[in-house]
Short mmCIF file of C-alpha atoms in Angstrom, two decimals:
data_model
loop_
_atom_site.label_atom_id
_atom_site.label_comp_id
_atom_site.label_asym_id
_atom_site.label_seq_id
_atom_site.Cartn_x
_atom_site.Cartn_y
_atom_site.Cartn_z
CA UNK A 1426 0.00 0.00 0.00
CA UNK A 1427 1.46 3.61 -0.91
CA UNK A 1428 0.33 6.49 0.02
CA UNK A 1429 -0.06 10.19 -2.30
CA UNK A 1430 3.52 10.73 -1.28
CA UNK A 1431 4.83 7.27 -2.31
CA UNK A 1432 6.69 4.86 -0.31
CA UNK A 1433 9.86 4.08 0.77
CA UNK A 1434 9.99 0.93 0.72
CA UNK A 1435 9.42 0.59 -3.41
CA UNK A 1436 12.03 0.91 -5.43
CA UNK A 1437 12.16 3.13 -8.33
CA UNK A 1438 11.43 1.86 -11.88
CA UNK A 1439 14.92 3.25 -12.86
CA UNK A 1440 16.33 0.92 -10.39
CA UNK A 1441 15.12 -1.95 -11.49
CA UNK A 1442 16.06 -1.55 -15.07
CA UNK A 1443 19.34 -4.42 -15.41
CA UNK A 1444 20.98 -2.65 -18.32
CA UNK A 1445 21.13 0.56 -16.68
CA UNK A 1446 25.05 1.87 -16.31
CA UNK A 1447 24.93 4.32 -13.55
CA UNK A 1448 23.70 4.14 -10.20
CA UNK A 1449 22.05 6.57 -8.05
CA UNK A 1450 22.41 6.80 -4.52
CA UNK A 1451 19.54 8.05 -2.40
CA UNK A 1452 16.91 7.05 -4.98
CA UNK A 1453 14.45 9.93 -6.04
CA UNK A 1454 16.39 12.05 -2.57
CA UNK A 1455 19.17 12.15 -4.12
CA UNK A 1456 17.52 14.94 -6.79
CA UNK A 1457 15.36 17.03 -3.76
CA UNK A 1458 16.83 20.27 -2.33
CA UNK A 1459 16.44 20.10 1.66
CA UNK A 1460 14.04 22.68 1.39
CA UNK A 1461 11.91 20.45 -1.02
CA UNK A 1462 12.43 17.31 1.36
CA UNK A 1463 11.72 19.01 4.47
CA UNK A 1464 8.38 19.94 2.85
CA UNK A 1465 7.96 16.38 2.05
CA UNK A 1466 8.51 15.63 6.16
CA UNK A 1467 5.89 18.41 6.91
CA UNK A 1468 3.08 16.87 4.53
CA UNK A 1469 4.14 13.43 5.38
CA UNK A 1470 3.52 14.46 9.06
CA UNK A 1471 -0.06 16.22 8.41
CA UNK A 1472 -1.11 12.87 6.14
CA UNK A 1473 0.01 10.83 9.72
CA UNK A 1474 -2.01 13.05 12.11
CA UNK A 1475 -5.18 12.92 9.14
CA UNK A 1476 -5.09 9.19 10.09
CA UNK A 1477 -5.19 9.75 13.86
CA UNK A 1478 -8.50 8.66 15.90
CA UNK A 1479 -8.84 11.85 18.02
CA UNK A 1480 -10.81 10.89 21.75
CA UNK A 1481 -13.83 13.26 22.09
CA UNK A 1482 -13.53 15.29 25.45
CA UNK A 1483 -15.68 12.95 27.41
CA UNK A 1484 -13.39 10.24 26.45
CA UNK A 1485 -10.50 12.49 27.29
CA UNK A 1486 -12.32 13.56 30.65
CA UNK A 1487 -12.38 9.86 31.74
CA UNK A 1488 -9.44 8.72 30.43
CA UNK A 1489 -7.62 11.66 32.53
CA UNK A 1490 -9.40 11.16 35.60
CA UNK A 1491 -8.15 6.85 35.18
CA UNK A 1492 -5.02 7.96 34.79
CA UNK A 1493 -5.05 10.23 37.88
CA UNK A 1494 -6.50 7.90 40.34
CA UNK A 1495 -3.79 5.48 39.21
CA UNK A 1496 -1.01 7.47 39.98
CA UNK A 1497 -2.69 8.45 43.17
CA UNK A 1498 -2.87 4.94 44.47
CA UNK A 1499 0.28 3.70 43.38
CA UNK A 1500 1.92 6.82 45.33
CA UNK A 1501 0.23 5.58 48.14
CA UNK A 1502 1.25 2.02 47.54
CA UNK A 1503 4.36 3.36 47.36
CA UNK A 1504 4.32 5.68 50.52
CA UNK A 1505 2.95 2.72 52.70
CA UNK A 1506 5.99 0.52 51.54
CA UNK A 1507 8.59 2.86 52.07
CA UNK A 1508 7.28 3.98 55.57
CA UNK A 1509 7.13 0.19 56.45
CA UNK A 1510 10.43 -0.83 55.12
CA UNK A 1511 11.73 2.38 57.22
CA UNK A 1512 10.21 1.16 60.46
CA UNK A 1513 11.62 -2.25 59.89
CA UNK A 1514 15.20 -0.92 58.99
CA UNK A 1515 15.04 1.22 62.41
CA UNK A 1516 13.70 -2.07 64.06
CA UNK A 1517 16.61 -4.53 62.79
CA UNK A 1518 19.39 -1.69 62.45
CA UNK A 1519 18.74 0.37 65.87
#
């Protein structure tokens, strides 16, 4: 599957050709100005985020709020271990 931009990963009908003398390095790069490829980047980048499945803000609401509650318990997971391995250090160390 290619996209408008083409891909990468098929070669060039010049390259294929067997009774071709020279070879090109870089493929159809090699030819672009950095100003012309950096272009490409930019549309290539806008064609990606055209793909992406944006969450609505009620998604987003509850997916924050999961996320949030998480961290919240895990600090306290956390919080209770350390104060207990604390108290037992004091207790076996003096």
């Amino acid at each position: 599957m290619t996209d408008a931009v083409g891909s990468i990963d098929m070669p060039d009908a010049q390259d294929e050709a067997p009774d071709s003398k020279k070879t090109r390095k870089g493929g159809k790069r090699a030819k672009k100005g950095p100003l012309k490829r950096l272009a490409l980047f930019y549309r290539q980048i806008v064609a990606e985020l055209r793909k992406v499945v944006w969450p609505t803000r009620n998604q987003l609401t509850s997916y924050t709020t999961a996320v949030i509650i998480f961290v919240v318990i895990m600090i306290g997971l956390v919080t209770l271990i350390d104060y207990g391995l604390g108290h037992a250090a004091k207790y076996v160390f003096g």
